[in-house]
PDB file of C-alpha atoms in Angstrom:
ATOM      1  CA  MET A   1      15.967  18.651 -75.139  1.00 79.00           C
ATOM      2  CA  LYS A   2      13.530  21.422 -74.470  1.00 81.00           C
ATOM      3  CA  ILE A   3      14.392  25.056 -73.772  1.00 83.00           C
ATOM      4  CA  TYR A   4      12.071  27.141 -71.673  1.00 80.00           C
ATOM      5  CA  ILE A   5      12.314  31.021 -72.061  1.00 81.00           C
ATOM      6  CA  GLY A   6      10.506  33.132 -69.464  1.00 79.00           C
ATOM      7  CA  ASP A   7      10.080  34.081 -65.804  1.00 83.00           C
ATOM      8  CA  ASN A   8      11.691  31.283 -63.873  1.00 82.00           C
ATOM      9  CA  ARG A   9       9.215  32.202 -61.040  1.00 84.00           C
ATOM     10  CA  LYS A  10       6.204  31.694 -63.342  1.00 88.00           C
ATOM     11  CA  ILE A  11       7.411  28.610 -65.156  1.00 89.00           C
ATOM     12  CA  LEU A  12       9.236  26.402 -62.934  1.00 88.00           C
ATOM     13  CA  PRO A  13       6.222  25.803 -60.374  1.00 90.00           C
ATOM     14  CA  LYS A  14       4.007  24.701 -63.256  1.00 90.00           C
ATOM     15  CA  LEU A  15       6.577  21.957 -64.544  1.00 90.00           C
ATOM     16  CA  ASN A  16       6.149  18.400 -63.376  1.00 92.00           C
ATOM     17  CA  LEU A  17       9.858  17.306 -64.166  1.00 91.00           C
ATOM     18  CA  LYS A  18      13.234  17.328 -62.936  1.00 94.00           C
ATOM     19  CA  PHE A  19      16.305  18.979 -64.698  1.00 92.00           C
ATOM     20  CA  ASP A  20      19.859  17.637 -64.960  1.00 95.00           C
ATOM     21  CA  CYS A  21      21.324  20.891 -66.158  1.00 94.00           C
ATOM     22  CA  VAL A  22      20.191  24.572 -65.815  1.00 93.00           C
ATOM     23  CA  ILE A  23      21.841  27.368 -67.510  1.00 91.00           C
ATOM     24  CA  THR A  24      20.493  30.857 -66.518  1.00 89.00           C
ATOM     25  CA  SER A  25      21.394  34.351 -66.872  1.00 85.00           C
ATOM     26  CA  PRO A  26      18.848  36.486 -64.930  1.00 83.00           C
ATOM     27  CA  PRO A  27      18.458  40.336 -65.824  1.00 78.00           C
ATOM     28  CA  TYR A  28      21.712  41.941 -64.262  1.00 73.00           C
ATOM     29  CA  ASN A  29      19.602  44.819 -62.642  1.00 75.00           C
ATOM     30  CA  PHE A  30      21.528  47.445 -64.507  1.00 71.00           C
ATOM     31  CA  GLY A  31      18.406  49.379 -65.418  1.00 68.00           C
ATOM     32  CA  LYS A  32      18.181  47.759 -68.956  1.00 72.00           C
ATOM     33  CA  ASP A  33      14.832  48.912 -70.568  1.00 75.00           C
ATOM     34  CA  TYR A  34      12.807  45.479 -70.791  1.00 75.00           C
ATOM     35  CA  SER A  35       9.311  45.494 -71.931  1.00 73.00           C
ATOM     36  CA  ILE A  36       8.036  43.195 -69.246  1.00 69.00           C
ATOM     37  CA  TYR A  37      10.690  43.410 -66.537  1.00 71.00           C
ATOM     38  CA  LYS A  38      11.673  46.066 -63.993  1.00 77.00           C
ATOM     39  CA  ASP A  39      15.414  45.983 -64.168  1.00 74.00           C
ATOM     40  CA  ASN A  40      16.234  48.647 -61.651  1.00 83.00           C
ATOM     41  CA  LEU A  41      15.131  46.988 -58.354  1.00 84.00           C
ATOM     42  CA  SER A  42      16.600  47.668 -54.922  1.00 88.00           C
ATOM     43  CA  GLU A  43      19.374  45.208 -53.946  1.00 86.00           C
ATOM     44  CA  LYS A  44      17.068  43.495 -51.422  1.00 93.00           C
ATOM     45  CA  GLU A  45      14.298  43.208 -54.052  1.00 92.00           C
ATOM     46  CA  TYR A  46      16.562  41.889 -56.757  1.00 89.00           C
ATOM     47  CA  ILE A  47      18.161  39.370 -54.259  1.00 92.00           C
ATOM     48  CA  ASN A  48      14.552  38.261 -52.913  1.00 93.00           C
ATOM     49  CA  ASN A  49      13.434  37.686 -56.490  1.00 90.00           C
ATOM     50  CA  LEU A  50      16.525  35.480 -57.221  1.00 93.00           C
ATOM     51  CA  LYS A  51      16.082  33.727 -53.921  1.00 95.00           C
ATOM     52  CA  ILE A  52      12.706  32.640 -55.061  1.00 93.00           C
ATOM     53  CA  VAL A  53      14.191  31.322 -58.272  1.00 92.00           C
ATOM     54  CA  ALA A  54      16.700  29.482 -56.262  1.00 96.00           C
ATOM     55  CA  GLU A  55      14.152  27.737 -54.289  1.00 96.00           C
ATOM     56  CA  CYS A  56      12.157  26.584 -57.289  1.00 93.00           C
ATOM     57  CA  LEU A  57      15.291  25.534 -59.030  1.00 94.00           C
ATOM     58  CA  TYR A  58      16.385  23.395 -55.920  1.00 96.00           C
ATOM     59  CA  GLU A  59      12.913  21.684 -55.981  1.00 95.00           C
ATOM     60  CA  LYS A  60      13.252  20.903 -59.771  1.00 94.00           C
ATOM     61  CA  LEU A  61      16.939  19.996 -60.003  1.00 96.00           C
ATOM     62  CA  SER A  62      17.584  16.381 -59.994  1.00 96.00           C
ATOM     63  CA  ASP A  63      19.979  15.076 -57.289  1.00 95.00           C
ATOM     64  CA  ASN A  64      22.984  14.985 -59.762  1.00 95.00           C
ATOM     65  CA  GLY A  65      21.962  17.974 -61.497  1.00 96.00           C
ATOM     66  CA  THR A  66      23.768  21.117 -62.065  1.00 97.00           C
ATOM     67  CA  ILE A  67      23.114  24.843 -62.327  1.00 97.00           C
ATOM     68  CA  PHE A  68      25.245  27.491 -64.202  1.00 97.00           C
ATOM     69  CA  LEU A  69      24.389  30.951 -62.767  1.00 96.00           C
ATOM     70  CA  SER A  70      25.741  33.811 -65.081  1.00 92.00           C
ATOM     71  CA  LEU A  71      25.914  37.242 -63.300  1.00 90.00           C
ATOM     72  CA  GLY A  72      27.375  40.462 -64.304  1.00 80.00           C
ATOM     73  CA  TRP A  73      29.287  43.019 -62.290  1.00 75.00           C
ATOM     74  CA  LYS A  74      28.096  46.431 -61.425  1.00 71.00           C
ATOM     75  CA  LYS A  75      30.600  49.149 -60.629  1.00 72.00           C
ATOM     76  CA  GLY A  76      28.407  50.661 -57.890  1.00 74.00           C
ATOM     77  CA  ASN A  77      27.835  47.326 -56.065  1.00 78.00           C
ATOM     78  CA  PRO A  78      30.863  45.127 -56.966  1.00 82.00           C
ATOM     79  CA  PHE A  79      29.954  42.259 -54.411  1.00 89.00           C
ATOM     80  CA  LEU A  80      26.397  41.667 -55.600  1.00 90.00           C
ATOM     81  CA  ALA A  81      27.303  38.467 -57.479  1.00 91.00           C
ATOM     82  CA  GLU A  82      28.922  37.111 -54.329  1.00 94.00           C
ATOM     83  CA  LYS A  83      25.528  37.905 -52.190  1.00 94.00           C
ATOM     84  CA  ILE A  84      23.437  36.113 -54.865  1.00 94.00           C
ATOM     85  CA  ALA A  85      25.964  33.231 -54.837  1.00 96.00           C
ATOM     86  CA  GLN A  86      25.350  33.090 -51.037  1.00 97.00           C
ATOM     87  CA  CYS A  87      21.621  33.169 -51.608  1.00 96.00           C
ATOM     88  CA  PHE A  88      21.796  30.062 -53.540  1.00 97.00           C
ATOM     89  CA  ILE A  89      24.072  28.326 -50.989  1.00 97.00           C
ATOM     90  CA  SER A  90      21.460  29.293 -48.268  1.00 97.00           C
ATOM     91  CA  CYS A  91      18.761  27.385 -50.292  1.00 97.00           C
ATOM     92  CA  GLY A  92      20.781  24.272 -49.995  1.00 97.00           C
ATOM     93  CA  PHE A  93      23.104  24.390 -53.122  1.00 98.00           C
ATOM     94  CA  GLN A  94      26.802  23.596 -52.925  1.00 97.00           C
ATOM     95  CA  LEU A  95      28.979  25.863 -54.852  1.00 97.00           C
ATOM     96  CA  ARG A  96      31.156  23.973 -56.977  1.00 96.00           C
ATOM     97  CA  GLU A  97      33.244  26.202 -58.986  1.00 96.00           C
ATOM     98  CA  ARG A  98      33.355  29.942 -59.927  1.00 94.00           C
ATOM     99  CA  ILE A  99      34.149  30.490 -63.486  1.00 93.00           C
ATOM    100  CA  ILE A 100      35.475  33.862 -64.750  1.00 89.00           C
ATOM    101  CA  TRP A 101      34.303  34.306 -68.326  1.00 85.00           C
ATOM    102  CA  MET A 102      36.128  36.801 -70.412  1.00 79.00           C
ATOM    103  CA  ASN A 103      33.589  38.703 -72.407  1.00 70.00           C
ATOM    104  CA  THR A 104      35.413  40.379 -75.209  1.00 67.00           C
ATOM    105  CA  CYS A 105      32.406  42.483 -76.310  1.00 63.00           C
ATOM    106  CA  PRO A 106      30.049  43.309 -73.429  1.00 56.00           C
ATOM    107  CA  SER A 107      27.179  45.258 -74.954  1.00 56.00           C
ATOM    108  CA  TYR A 108      25.976  46.727 -71.708  1.00 52.00           C
ATOM    109  CA  ARG A 109      28.847  49.053 -71.393  1.00 52.00           C
ATOM    110  CA  ASN A 110      28.909  52.857 -72.489  1.00 53.00           C
ATOM    111  CA  HIS A 111      32.315  52.562 -74.319  1.00 51.00           C
ATOM    112  CA  GLN A 112      32.527  56.609 -74.156  1.00 53.00           C
ATOM    113  CA  GLU A 113      32.874  56.222 -70.421  1.00 55.00           C
ATOM    114  CA  LYS A 114      36.058  57.170 -69.038  1.00 53.00           C
ATOM    115  CA  CYS A 115      37.204  54.025 -66.921  1.00 54.00           C
ATOM    116  CA  LEU A 116      38.662  50.757 -67.440  1.00 56.00           C
ATOM    117  CA  ASN A 117      36.466  48.459 -69.361  1.00 58.00           C
ATOM    118  CA  GLN A 118      35.382  45.434 -67.123  1.00 61.00           C
ATOM    119  CA  GLN A 119      35.096  42.608 -69.422  1.00 71.00           C
ATOM    120  CA  TRP A 120      34.340  39.611 -67.353  1.00 78.00           C
ATOM    121  CA  GLU A 121      31.284  37.950 -65.764  1.00 86.00           C
ATOM    122  CA  ASN A 122      30.856  35.345 -62.980  1.00 91.00           C
ATOM    123  CA  ILE A 123      29.293  32.065 -63.882  1.00 95.00           C
ATOM    124  CA  PHE A 124      28.805  30.090 -60.684  1.00 97.00           C
ATOM    125  CA  LEU A 125      28.391  26.243 -60.895  1.00 97.00           C
ATOM    126  CA  PHE A 126      25.978  24.935 -58.171  1.00 98.00           C
ATOM    127  CA  SER A 127      24.862  21.318 -57.348  1.00 97.00           C
ATOM    128  CA  LYS A 128      22.924  19.804 -54.675  1.00 95.00           C
ATOM    129  CA  THR A 129      25.826  17.822 -53.574  1.00 90.00           C
ATOM    130  CA  GLU A 130      29.573  18.149 -53.325  1.00 82.00           C
ATOM    131  CA  GLN A 131      30.176  15.573 -56.051  1.00 72.00           C
TER     132      GLN A 131
END
């Protein structure tokens, strides 16, 4: 097994292989201060970036392969994860499952904020086929 860390848009096109399983958790676009990535894109830019990733992944995924895509939830844009899932579907992927992960210790939340603490994240399971 080999683990690749980096920007999928740059790494995937250079690889001459097929994957059986991909686990990816792209930046959530919450405005986190990454040194090499702008994490406060417009919704359109963010989705377009992930569409590039989806197209690359479709090309590199084996016919029997699966992708686990982990996405956060944003109070100001509560349906963004579904829009991204739809983007992957538009690239040819089949949505096999939607998993709700109970994150008991989300590090990105301001615990002083006066609201209910959202503690779950979406994990979408995709494949090229329905099987």
